PDB file of C-alpha atoms in Angstrom:
ATOM      1  CA  MET A   1      -8.116 198.077 213.421  1.00  0.00           C
ATOM      2  CA  LYS A   2      -7.874 194.300 213.300  1.00  0.00           C
ATOM      3  CA  LYS A   3      -6.253 191.891 215.734  1.00  0.00           C
ATOM      4  CA  ILE A   4      -4.134 189.087 214.297  1.00  0.00           C
ATOM      5  CA  LEU A   5      -2.176 186.177 215.692  1.00  0.00           C
ATOM      6  CA  LEU A   6       1.415 186.775 214.662  1.00  0.00           C
ATOM      7  CA  THR A   7       2.780 183.253 214.904  1.00  0.00           C
ATOM      8  CA  GLY A   8       5.127 182.265 212.083  1.00  0.00           C
ATOM      9  CA  GLY A   9       6.750 185.679 212.255  1.00  0.00           C
ATOM     10  CA  LEU A  10       7.890 185.067 215.812  1.00  0.00           C
ATOM     11  CA  GLY A  11       9.291 181.565 216.002  1.00  0.00           C
ATOM     12  CA  TYR A  12      11.174 180.461 219.114  1.00  0.00           C
ATOM     13  CA  VAL A  13      13.629 183.374 219.236  1.00  0.00           C
ATOM     14  CA  GLY A  14      10.913 185.989 218.739  1.00  0.00           C
ATOM     15  CA  SER A  15       8.780 184.438 221.460  1.00  0.00           C
ATOM     16  CA  VAL A  16      11.689 184.448 223.892  1.00  0.00           C
ATOM     17  CA  LEU A  17      12.458 188.088 223.117  1.00  0.00           C
ATOM     18  CA  VAL A  18       8.853 189.135 223.638  1.00  0.00           C
ATOM     19  CA  ASP A  19       8.831 187.225 226.938  1.00  0.00           C
ATOM     20  CA  LYS A  20      11.886 189.221 227.992  1.00  0.00           C
ATOM     21  CA  LEU A  21      10.276 192.504 226.965  1.00  0.00           C
ATOM     22  CA  LEU A  22       7.143 191.759 228.942  1.00  0.00           C
ATOM     23  CA  LYS A  23       9.125 190.768 232.044  1.00  0.00           C
ATOM     24  CA  VAL A  24      11.250 193.916 232.108  1.00  0.00           C
ATOM     25  CA  GLU A  25       8.635 196.432 231.015  1.00  0.00           C
ATOM     26  CA  LYS A  26       8.519 198.023 234.489  1.00  0.00           C
ATOM     27  CA  MET A  27      12.243 198.743 234.148  1.00  0.00           C
ATOM     28  CA  MET A  28      11.897 200.267 230.674  1.00  0.00           C
ATOM     29  CA  PRO A  29       9.657 203.363 230.508  1.00  0.00           C
ATOM     30  CA  GLN A  30       9.127 203.061 226.764  1.00  0.00           C
ATOM     31  CA  LEU A  31       7.505 199.664 227.295  1.00  0.00           C
ATOM     32  CA  ILE A  32       5.356 200.471 230.338  1.00  0.00           C
ATOM     33  CA  ASP A  33       2.199 200.814 228.272  1.00  0.00           C
ATOM     34  CA  ILE A  34       2.983 198.013 225.833  1.00  0.00           C
ATOM     35  CA  HIS A  35      -0.186 196.047 226.656  1.00  0.00           C
ATOM     36  CA  ALA A  36      -2.534 199.008 226.248  1.00  0.00           C
ATOM     37  CA  LYS A  37      -0.859 200.544 223.219  1.00  0.00           C
ATOM     38  CA  PHE A  38      -0.246 197.439 221.173  1.00  0.00           C
ATOM     39  CA  GLU A  39      -2.841 195.078 222.610  1.00  0.00           C
ATOM     40  CA  VAL A  40      -0.190 192.438 223.181  1.00  0.00           C
ATOM     41  CA  GLN A  41      -1.255 189.258 224.910  1.00  0.00           C
ATOM     42  CA  LYS A  42       0.741 186.105 225.478  1.00  0.00           C
ATOM     43  CA  LEU A  43      -1.135 183.152 224.012  1.00  0.00           C
ATOM     44  CA  ASP A  44       0.737 179.848 224.051  1.00  0.00           C
ATOM     45  CA  ASN A  45       3.902 180.973 222.264  1.00  0.00           C
ATOM     46  CA  THR A  46       2.040 183.481 220.081  1.00  0.00           C
ATOM     47  CA  VAL A  47       1.541 187.208 220.381  1.00  0.00           C
ATOM     48  CA  LEU A  48      -1.624 189.111 219.548  1.00  0.00           C
ATOM     49  CA  LEU A  49      -0.844 192.289 217.624  1.00  0.00           C
ATOM     50  CA  THR A  50      -2.887 194.821 215.708  1.00  0.00           C
ATOM     51  CA  MET A  51      -2.975 195.204 211.941  1.00  0.00           C
ATOM     52  CA  LYS A  52      -4.413 198.306 210.298  1.00  0.00           C
ATOM     53  CA  PHE A  53      -6.022 198.255 206.853  1.00  0.00           C
ATOM     54  CA  SER A  54      -6.318 201.345 204.676  1.00  0.00           C
ATOM     55  CA  ALA A  55      -9.906 202.306 203.878  1.00  0.00           C
ATOM     56  CA  GLU A  56      -9.402 201.250 200.250  1.00  0.00           C
ATOM     57  CA  VAL A  57      -8.025 197.814 201.113  1.00  0.00           C
ATOM     58  CA  ASP A  58     -10.583 197.238 203.865  1.00  0.00           C
ATOM     59  CA  ALA A  59     -13.457 198.021 201.489  1.00  0.00           C
ATOM     60  CA  ALA A  60     -12.047 195.739 198.791  1.00  0.00           C
ATOM     61  CA  LEU A  61     -11.596 192.799 201.151  1.00  0.00           C
ATOM     62  CA  LYS A  62     -15.077 193.192 202.627  1.00  0.00           C
ATOM     63  CA  ALA A  63     -16.550 193.290 199.108  1.00  0.00           C
ATOM     64  CA  ASN A  64     -14.499 190.206 198.143  1.00  0.00           C
ATOM     65  CA  LYS A  65     -12.750 192.161 195.391  1.00  0.00           C
ATOM     66  CA  PRO A  66      -9.205 191.340 194.211  1.00  0.00           C
ATOM     67  CA  VAL A  67      -6.357 192.772 196.281  1.00  0.00           C
ATOM     68  CA  VAL A  68      -2.646 192.545 195.435  1.00  0.00           C
ATOM     69  CA  ALA A  69      -0.055 192.806 198.209  1.00  0.00           C
ATOM     70  CA  LEU A  70       3.098 194.836 197.487  1.00  0.00           C
ATOM     71  CA  GLU A  71       6.349 194.932 199.426  1.00  0.00           C
ATOM     72  CA  SER A  72       7.943 198.128 200.698  1.00  0.00           C
ATOM     73  CA  THR A  73      11.652 197.279 201.027  1.00  0.00           C
ATOM     74  CA  ILE A  74      12.117 197.980 197.330  1.00  0.00           C
ATOM     75  CA  ILE A  75      10.893 201.514 198.098  1.00  0.00           C
ATOM     76  CA  SER A  76      13.064 202.149 201.158  1.00  0.00           C
ATOM     77  CA  HIS A  77      16.234 200.240 200.271  1.00  0.00           C
ATOM     78  CA  GLY A  78      15.973 198.948 196.710  1.00  0.00           C
ATOM     79  CA  LEU A  79      15.799 202.052 194.536  1.00  0.00           C
ATOM     80  CA  PRO A  80      17.423 205.515 194.658  1.00  0.00           C
ATOM     81  CA  ARG A  81      15.433 208.637 195.518  1.00  0.00           C
ATOM     82  CA  PRO A  82      13.258 210.066 194.038  1.00  0.00           C
ATOM     83  CA  ARG A  83      12.766 207.152 191.636  1.00  0.00           C
ATOM     84  CA  ASN A  84      11.732 204.886 194.505  1.00  0.00           C
ATOM     85  CA  LEU A  85       8.558 206.828 195.291  1.00  0.00           C
ATOM     86  CA  ASP A  86       7.733 207.213 191.579  1.00  0.00           C
ATOM     87  CA  VAL A  87       7.955 203.435 191.122  1.00  0.00           C
ATOM     88  CA  ALA A  88       5.808 202.783 194.202  1.00  0.00           C
ATOM     89  CA  LEU A  89       3.067 205.049 192.883  1.00  0.00           C
ATOM     90  CA  GLU A  90       3.402 203.659 189.361  1.00  0.00           C
ATOM     91  CA  VAL A  91       3.040 200.047 190.529  1.00  0.00           C
ATOM     92  CA  GLU A  92      -0.047 200.896 192.582  1.00  0.00           C
ATOM     93  CA  LYS A  93      -1.503 202.646 189.533  1.00  0.00           C
ATOM     94  CA  ILE A  94      -0.900 199.579 187.349  1.00  0.00           C
ATOM     95  CA  VAL A  95      -2.640 197.351 189.881  1.00  0.00           C
ATOM     96  CA  ARG A  96      -5.685 199.657 189.940  1.00  0.00           C
ATOM     97  CA  GLU A  97      -5.797 199.911 186.140  1.00  0.00           C
ATOM     98  CA  ASN A  98      -6.028 196.130 185.998  1.00  0.00           C
ATOM     99  CA  GLY A  99      -9.040 195.955 188.291  1.00  0.00           C
ATOM    100  CA  ALA A 100      -7.424 195.171 191.640  1.00  0.00           C
ATOM    101  CA  THR A 101      -6.657 197.123 194.813  1.00  0.00           C
ATOM    102  CA  PRO A 102      -2.974 197.589 195.763  1.00  0.00           C
ATOM    103  CA  ALA A 103      -2.004 196.865 199.365  1.00  0.00           C
ATOM    104  CA  THR A 104       1.523 198.093 199.992  1.00  0.00           C
ATOM    105  CA  ILE A 105       2.603 196.698 203.355  1.00  0.00           C
ATOM    106  CA  ALA A 106       4.882 198.344 205.923  1.00  0.00           C
ATOM    107  CA  ILE A 107       5.220 199.053 209.643  1.00  0.00           C
ATOM    108  CA  ILE A 108       4.479 202.661 210.583  1.00  0.00           C
ATOM    109  CA  ASP A 109       5.325 203.680 214.163  1.00  0.00           C
ATOM    110  CA  GLY A 110       4.937 200.096 215.310  1.00  0.00           C
ATOM    111  CA  GLU A 111       1.673 199.480 213.500  1.00  0.00           C
ATOM    112  CA  ILE A 112       1.409 196.849 210.778  1.00  0.00           C
ATOM    113  CA  CYS A 113      -0.218 198.686 207.882  1.00  0.00           C
ATOM    114  CA  VAL A 114      -1.829 196.885 204.967  1.00  0.00           C
ATOM    115  CA  GLY A 115      -2.312 199.602 202.379  1.00  0.00           C
ATOM    116  CA  LEU A 116      -0.482 202.934 202.693  1.00  0.00           C
ATOM    117  CA  ASP A 117      -1.706 206.465 202.107  1.00  0.00           C
ATOM    118  CA  SER A 118       0.407 209.058 200.260  1.00  0.00           C
ATOM    119  CA  ASP A 119       2.058 210.383 203.435  1.00  0.00           C
ATOM    120  CA  GLN A 120       3.004 206.887 204.567  1.00  0.00           C
ATOM    121  CA  LEU A 121       4.423 205.997 201.156  1.00  0.00           C
ATOM    122  CA  ASN A 122       6.443 209.203 201.176  1.00  0.00           C
ATOM    123  CA  ARG A 123       7.797 208.379 204.623  1.00  0.00           C
ATOM    124  CA  ILE A 124       8.871 204.885 203.601  1.00  0.00           C
ATOM    125  CA  ALA A 125      10.567 206.358 200.530  1.00  0.00           C
ATOM    126  CA  ASN A 126      12.398 209.247 202.194  1.00  0.00           C
ATOM    127  CA  ASP A 127      12.876 208.626 205.925  1.00  0.00           C
ATOM    128  CA  ASP A 128      16.454 207.481 206.637  1.00  0.00           C
ATOM    129  CA  SER A 129      15.361 205.811 209.882  1.00  0.00           C
ATOM    130  CA  VAL A 130      13.170 203.230 208.116  1.00  0.00           C
ATOM    131  CA  ILE A 131      14.411 199.718 208.917  1.00  0.00           C
ATOM    132  CA  LYS A 132      14.396 196.689 206.627  1.00  0.00           C
ATOM    133  CA  ALA A 133      12.180 194.091 208.313  1.00  0.00           C
ATOM    134  CA  SER A 134      11.943 190.357 207.750  1.00  0.00           C
ATOM    135  CA  THR A 135       9.495 188.029 209.507  1.00  0.00           C
ATOM    136  CA  ARG A 136      11.801 187.567 212.497  1.00  0.00           C
ATOM    137  CA  ASP A 137      11.743 191.320 213.175  1.00  0.00           C
ATOM    138  CA  LEU A 138       7.985 191.975 213.175  1.00  0.00           C
ATOM    139  CA  ALA A 139       7.195 191.469 216.851  1.00  0.00           C
ATOM    140  CA  ILE A 140      10.086 193.553 218.175  1.00  0.00           C
ATOM    141  CA  LEU A 141       9.614 196.408 215.696  1.00  0.00           C
ATOM    142  CA  THR A 142       5.934 196.552 216.564  1.00  0.00           C
ATOM    143  CA  ALA A 143       6.578 196.545 220.303  1.00  0.00           C
ATOM    144  CA  THR A 144       9.197 199.299 220.022  1.00  0.00           C
ATOM    145  CA  LYS A 145       7.110 201.481 217.668  1.00  0.00           C
ATOM    146  CA  LYS A 146       9.649 201.493 214.851  1.00  0.00           C
ATOM    147  CA  CYS A 147       9.015 202.354 211.229  1.00  0.00           C
ATOM    148  CA  ALA A 148      10.022 199.587 208.839  1.00  0.00           C
ATOM    149  CA  ALA A 149       9.715 198.397 205.270  1.00  0.00           C
ATOM    150  CA  THR A 150       8.834 194.740 204.784  1.00  0.00           C
ATOM    151  CA  THR A 151      10.862 192.259 202.778  1.00  0.00           C
ATOM    152  CA  VAL A 152       9.355 189.645 200.476  1.00  0.00           C
ATOM    153  CA  ALA A 153       9.239 187.169 203.370  1.00  0.00           C
ATOM    154  CA  ALA A 154       7.597 189.587 205.805  1.00  0.00           C
ATOM    155  CA  THR A 155       5.170 190.923 203.208  1.00  0.00           C
ATOM    156  CA  ALA A 156       4.083 187.409 202.227  1.00  0.00           C
ATOM    157  CA  HIS A 157       3.602 186.503 205.893  1.00  0.00           C
ATOM    158  CA  ILE A 158       1.475 189.561 206.644  1.00  0.00           C
ATOM    159  CA  ALA A 159      -0.498 189.269 203.408  1.00  0.00           C
ATOM    160  CA  ALA A 160      -1.373 185.664 204.196  1.00  0.00           C
ATOM    161  CA  LEU A 161      -2.580 186.664 207.668  1.00  0.00           C
ATOM    162  CA  ALA A 162      -4.645 189.431 206.063  1.00  0.00           C
ATOM    163  CA  LYS A 163      -6.280 186.890 203.710  1.00  0.00           C
ATOM    164  CA  ILE A 164      -4.696 188.460 200.617  1.00  0.00           C
ATOM    165  CA  PRO A 165      -3.844 185.545 198.298  1.00  0.00           C
ATOM    166  CA  VAL A 166      -1.692 187.330 195.685  1.00  0.00           C
ATOM    167  CA  PHE A 167       1.567 189.221 196.157  1.00  0.00           C
ATOM    168  CA  ALA A 168       3.536 190.953 193.377  1.00  0.00           C
ATOM    169  CA  THR A 169       7.170 191.993 193.646  1.00  0.00           C
ATOM    170  CA  GLY A 170      10.416 192.381 191.707  1.00  0.00           C
ATOM    171  CA  GLY A 171      13.370 190.084 192.413  1.00  0.00           C
ATOM    172  CA  LEU A 172      13.385 187.468 195.152  1.00  0.00           C
ATOM    173  CA  GLY A 173      16.129 186.738 197.644  1.00  0.00           C
ATOM    174  CA  GLY A 174      17.857 183.361 197.644  1.00  0.00           C
ATOM    175  CA  VAL A 175      21.199 181.690 198.307  1.00  0.00           C
ATOM    176  CA  HIS A 176      23.979 184.242 198.591  1.00  0.00           C
ATOM    177  CA  ARG A 177      27.300 183.807 196.816  1.00  0.00           C
ATOM    178  CA  GLY A 178      30.127 182.196 198.758  1.00  0.00           C
ATOM    179  CA  ASP A 179      28.567 180.486 201.764  1.00  0.00           C
ATOM    180  CA  GLY A 180      25.944 178.017 200.557  1.00  0.00           C
ATOM    181  CA  PHE A 181      24.191 178.180 203.913  1.00  0.00           C
ATOM    182  CA  ASP A 182      23.623 181.952 203.747  1.00  0.00           C
ATOM    183  CA  GLU A 183      20.035 181.931 202.547  1.00  0.00           C
ATOM    184  CA  SER A 184      17.350 184.597 202.365  1.00  0.00           C
ATOM    185  CA  ALA A 185      14.203 184.145 204.436  1.00  0.00           C
ATOM    186  CA  ASP A 186      12.351 184.633 201.143  1.00  0.00           C
ATOM    187  CA  LEU A 187      12.988 180.970 200.271  1.00  0.00           C
ATOM    188  CA  ARG A 188      11.348 179.718 203.450  1.00  0.00           C
ATOM    189  CA  ALA A 189       8.455 182.086 202.835  1.00  0.00           C
ATOM    190  CA  LEU A 190       7.985 180.611 199.358  1.00  0.00           C
ATOM    191  CA  SER A 191       7.888 177.082 200.752  1.00  0.00           C
ATOM    192  CA  MET A 192       5.751 177.743 203.831  1.00  0.00           C
ATOM    193  CA  THR A 193       3.341 180.583 203.054  1.00  0.00           C
ATOM    194  CA  PRO A 194      -0.030 179.892 201.371  1.00  0.00           C
ATOM    195  CA  ILE A 195       0.174 182.735 198.864  1.00  0.00           C
ATOM    196  CA  ILE A 196       0.820 183.252 195.139  1.00  0.00           C
ATOM    197  CA  ILE A 197       3.951 185.359 194.560  1.00  0.00           C
ATOM    198  CA  VAL A 198       4.284 186.917 191.094  1.00  0.00           C
ATOM    199  CA  CYS A 199       7.857 188.107 190.597  1.00  0.00           C
ATOM    200  CA  ALA A 200      10.704 188.718 188.157  1.00  0.00           C
ATOM    201  CA  GLY A 201      12.662 185.711 189.442  1.00  0.00           C
ATOM    202  CA  VAL A 202      15.659 185.671 191.768  1.00  0.00           C
ATOM    203  CA  LYS A 203      18.110 188.551 191.932  1.00  0.00           C
ATOM    204  CA  SER A 204      21.053 188.143 189.557  1.00  0.00           C
ATOM    205  CA  ILE A 205      23.588 189.014 192.277  1.00  0.00           C
ATOM    206  CA  LEU A 206      22.739 185.732 194.048  1.00  0.00           C
ATOM    207  CA  ASN A 207      23.976 182.213 193.505  1.00  0.00           C
ATOM    208  CA  VAL A 208      21.213 181.521 190.989  1.00  0.00           C
ATOM    209  CA  PRO A 209      21.796 177.766 190.446  1.00  0.00           C
ATOM    210  CA  ALA A 210      21.882 177.131 194.215  1.00  0.00           C
ATOM    211  CA  THR A 211      18.755 179.224 194.688  1.00  0.00           C
TER     212      THR A 211
END
């Protein structure tokens, strides 16, 4: 278990929401043990949360071996079952065959997981309650013990905090058709996150020129 400072993923709104949660925890039984269970501490507009590495990813990082971050939203929301799980396993296999360690990222029962085991991958692929999580959602989903798949933006954010410099994915989000101000958080992640993102380009359903 590793403690991290989850800063960029909160922003002003996230910080306000966490403040509210902490103030009303005595009124909400499910949040009574929030400090003990999630090791949350208020630190000047940041929140200290835990991040769990799989044994494989932890060993690779400690040995300074290459690790490639992978998103999980494509598993939970991007592909139909059972193809989604097959693709997840196939991508991890390709990463290993090329000499790196795959680190699929997701939130399992409120815990940020960097590297998933077979049961966790299966849950992300087949559990209808899995939520799609962007960076703005991380603090609340962790505090409420939800299970979520991470978008490109959230995966890049977590990978950067975990000191994983490379992230591979499929299509990126961008400017949506119609309203030119309806933009994916993926674009901000690309401009603000110190990480290399290898991808297939932007999704064709978007406003590609605007993106």
